[in-house]
Short mmCIF file of C-alpha atoms in Angstrom, two decimals:
data_model
loop_
_atom_site.label_atom_id
_atom_site.label_comp_id
_atom_site.label_asym_id
_atom_site.label_seq_id
_atom_site.Cartn_x
_atom_site.Cartn_y
_atom_site.Cartn_z
CA MET A 1 -3.64 32.42 -1.68
CA ASP A 2 -3.90 32.95 -5.21
CA ILE A 3 -0.88 31.62 -7.17
CA ALA A 4 0.23 34.97 -8.75
CA HIS A 5 3.51 34.55 -11.32
CA ASP A 6 3.07 36.48 -14.71
CA ASP A 7 2.38 39.05 -12.37
CA ALA A 8 5.46 38.60 -10.08
CA ALA A 9 8.88 40.69 -10.07
CA GLY A 10 11.60 38.88 -12.09
CA ARG A 11 13.52 37.99 -9.59
CA LEU A 12 10.73 35.87 -7.37
CA ARG A 13 9.66 34.22 -11.23
CA VAL A 14 13.55 33.01 -10.77
CA LEU A 15 14.09 31.75 -7.15
CA PRO A 16 13.25 28.25 -6.75
CA THR A 17 11.94 28.05 -3.42
CA ARG A 18 9.08 30.34 -4.53
CA LEU A 19 8.40 28.29 -7.37
CA VAL A 20 8.75 24.64 -5.39
CA ASN A 21 6.30 26.44 -2.83
CA GLN A 22 3.68 27.62 -5.42
CA VAL A 23 3.64 24.61 -7.71
CA ALA A 24 3.41 23.24 -3.92
CA LEU A 25 -0.18 24.74 -3.68
CA VAL A 26 -1.18 24.29 -7.02
CA ALA A 27 -0.42 20.34 -6.39
CA ASN A 28 -2.33 20.61 -3.26
CA ARG A 29 -5.26 21.86 -4.41
CA ALA A 30 -5.01 19.04 -7.25
CA THR A 31 -4.96 16.12 -4.63
CA GLU A 32 -7.15 17.77 -2.32
CA ARG A 33 -9.81 17.87 -4.49
CA ALA A 34 -9.43 14.34 -5.97
CA LEU A 35 -9.35 13.00 -2.46
CA GLU A 36 -12.72 15.05 -1.49
CA PRO A 37 -15.30 12.90 -2.66
CA THR A 38 -14.05 9.92 -1.19
CA GLY A 39 -13.48 11.42 2.32
CA SER A 40 -10.28 10.65 2.25
CA ARG A 41 -7.14 13.28 2.80
CA ARG A 42 -3.61 13.36 2.42
CA HIS A 43 -2.45 11.84 5.12
CA HIS A 44 -4.81 8.98 4.82
CA TYR A 45 -3.49 8.00 1.29
CA ALA A 46 0.54 8.38 2.92
CA LEU A 47 -0.87 5.46 5.89
CA LEU A 48 -2.43 3.19 3.79
CA ALA A 49 -0.22 3.48 0.51
CA THR A 50 2.68 2.64 3.87
CA LEU A 51 0.56 -0.23 4.80
CA GLY A 52 -0.24 -1.34 1.73
CA GLU A 53 3.32 -1.70 0.43
CA PHE A 54 5.36 -2.49 3.89
CA GLY A 55 2.51 -4.37 5.82
CA PRO A 56 1.34 -4.08 9.20
CA ALA A 57 3.00 -1.84 11.78
CA SER A 58 3.15 0.31 15.17
CA GLN A 59 2.05 3.85 15.09
CA ALA A 60 5.25 4.92 15.50
CA GLU A 61 6.98 3.67 12.90
CA LEU A 62 3.60 4.33 10.74
CA GLY A 63 4.52 8.36 12.03
CA ARG A 64 8.85 7.49 10.73
CA ARG A 65 8.08 6.24 7.54
CA THR A 66 5.55 8.87 6.70
CA ARG A 67 6.60 12.16 8.75
CA ILE A 68 3.63 12.99 9.72
CA ASP A 69 2.95 13.99 13.24
CA ARG A 70 2.48 11.16 15.89
CA SER A 71 -0.95 13.25 16.57
CA ASP A 72 -2.07 13.33 13.56
CA VAL A 73 -1.27 9.40 12.46
CA VAL A 74 -3.56 8.23 15.92
CA ALA A 75 -6.14 11.14 14.51
CA ALA A 76 -6.10 9.83 11.14
CA VAL A 77 -5.41 5.96 12.08
CA ASN A 78 -8.40 6.21 14.33
CA ASP A 79 -10.35 7.36 10.95
CA LEU A 80 -8.97 4.97 9.10
CA ALA A 81 -10.40 2.08 11.43
CA ALA A 82 -13.64 3.69 12.10
CA ARG A 83 -14.25 3.43 8.85
CA GLY A 84 -13.09 -0.29 8.39
CA LEU A 85 -10.20 0.62 6.27
CA VAL A 86 -7.51 -0.54 9.59
CA GLU A 87 -7.93 -2.53 11.90
CA ARG A 88 -5.38 -1.70 14.97
CA ASN A 89 -4.52 -4.04 17.47
CA PRO A 90 -2.21 -4.68 20.13
CA ASP A 91 1.31 -5.88 19.86
CA ALA A 92 1.48 -9.36 20.98
CA ALA A 93 5.39 -8.38 21.70
CA ASP A 94 4.51 -4.98 23.68
CA ARG A 95 0.94 -4.18 24.78
CA ARG A 96 1.38 -0.99 25.23
CA ARG A 97 2.00 -0.10 21.51
CA ASN A 98 -0.73 -0.64 18.73
CA ILE A 99 -0.36 -2.41 15.39
CA VAL A 100 -1.39 -1.41 12.39
CA THR A 101 -2.92 -3.89 9.47
CA LEU A 102 -4.45 -2.26 5.78
CA THR A 103 -7.95 -4.04 5.79
CA ALA A 104 -9.17 -6.00 2.58
CA ALA A 105 -11.81 -2.50 2.52
CA GLY A 106 -8.43 -0.90 2.99
CA ALA A 107 -6.86 -2.41 0.18
CA ARG A 108 -9.29 -1.52 -2.75
CA HIS A 109 -10.12 1.98 -0.94
CA LEU A 110 -5.79 2.38 -1.36
CA ASP A 111 -6.56 1.64 -5.17
CA ASP A 112 -9.78 4.12 -5.57
CA LEU A 113 -7.31 6.27 -4.14
CA ASP A 114 -4.18 5.56 -6.31
CA GLU A 115 -6.85 6.13 -9.84
CA ARG A 116 -7.96 9.43 -8.06
CA LEU A 117 -4.99 10.96 -7.70
CA LYS A 118 -3.21 9.40 -11.22
CA VAL A 119 -5.68 12.04 -12.03
CA ALA A 120 -4.19 14.96 -10.24
CA GLN A 121 -0.89 14.01 -11.07
CA ASP A 122 -2.55 14.35 -14.87
CA GLU A 123 -4.19 17.88 -14.03
CA LEU A 124 -1.21 19.40 -12.03
CA LEU A 125 1.53 17.97 -14.82
CA ALA A 126 -0.93 18.36 -18.51
CA GLY A 127 1.41 18.93 -21.46
CA PHE A 128 4.16 17.17 -19.87
CA SER A 129 5.43 14.27 -21.63
CA GLU A 130 6.84 11.07 -19.95
CA ARG A 131 9.81 11.70 -20.11
CA ASP A 132 9.64 15.29 -18.72
CA ARG A 133 7.58 14.04 -15.65
CA GLN A 134 10.59 11.47 -14.74
CA THR A 135 12.86 14.01 -15.17
CA LEU A 136 10.56 16.48 -12.59
CA VAL A 137 10.43 13.70 -10.16
CA THR A 138 14.32 12.72 -10.84
CA LEU A 139 14.76 16.79 -9.69
CA LEU A 140 12.35 17.05 -6.94
CA THR A 141 13.94 13.60 -5.29
CA ARG A 142 17.64 14.71 -5.70
CA ILE A 143 16.27 17.74 -3.74
CA LEU A 144 14.80 15.92 -1.29
CA ASP A 145 17.43 13.32 -0.95
CA ALA A 146 20.23 16.15 -0.34
CA HIS A 147 18.69 17.53 2.17
CA ALA A 148 17.67 14.18 4.05
CA ALA A 149 20.01 14.32 6.68
CA GLY A 150 19.25 17.92 7.51
CA PRO A 151 20.15 21.36 6.27
CA PRO A 152 23.75 22.13 5.55
CA ARG A 153 25.19 23.84 8.49
#
């Protein structure tokens, strides 16, 4: 899908819902370009970042924390484990559950992904001052926080 803004109808150019969607497309493309040479995708990064910050977790907990569908978590963890970036072992307290742990190689890979994603942020927000970037993050976070409990009734 092409990003069309200049030729769009005026009423489309001022709809926050449309603008956020169009910016998301640009952001996703920048992220994909940044991660593509590493063989990792957004789900991989989300899982590695979560493990890096919160420590070992069950696959179910990773899904809840990242908001990634359970089947997608399993597929991404399988890929990360095959690459030696995480280890998956049965939980001693509940053998039906797996605990996923970030490996040293996974921590190094996460650092590399962080650097690559900094480039993607710079690409997306070219021309924005640091203050503008912080303001944008604050505003986007407010939108997400306002909808965290679900849509208004």
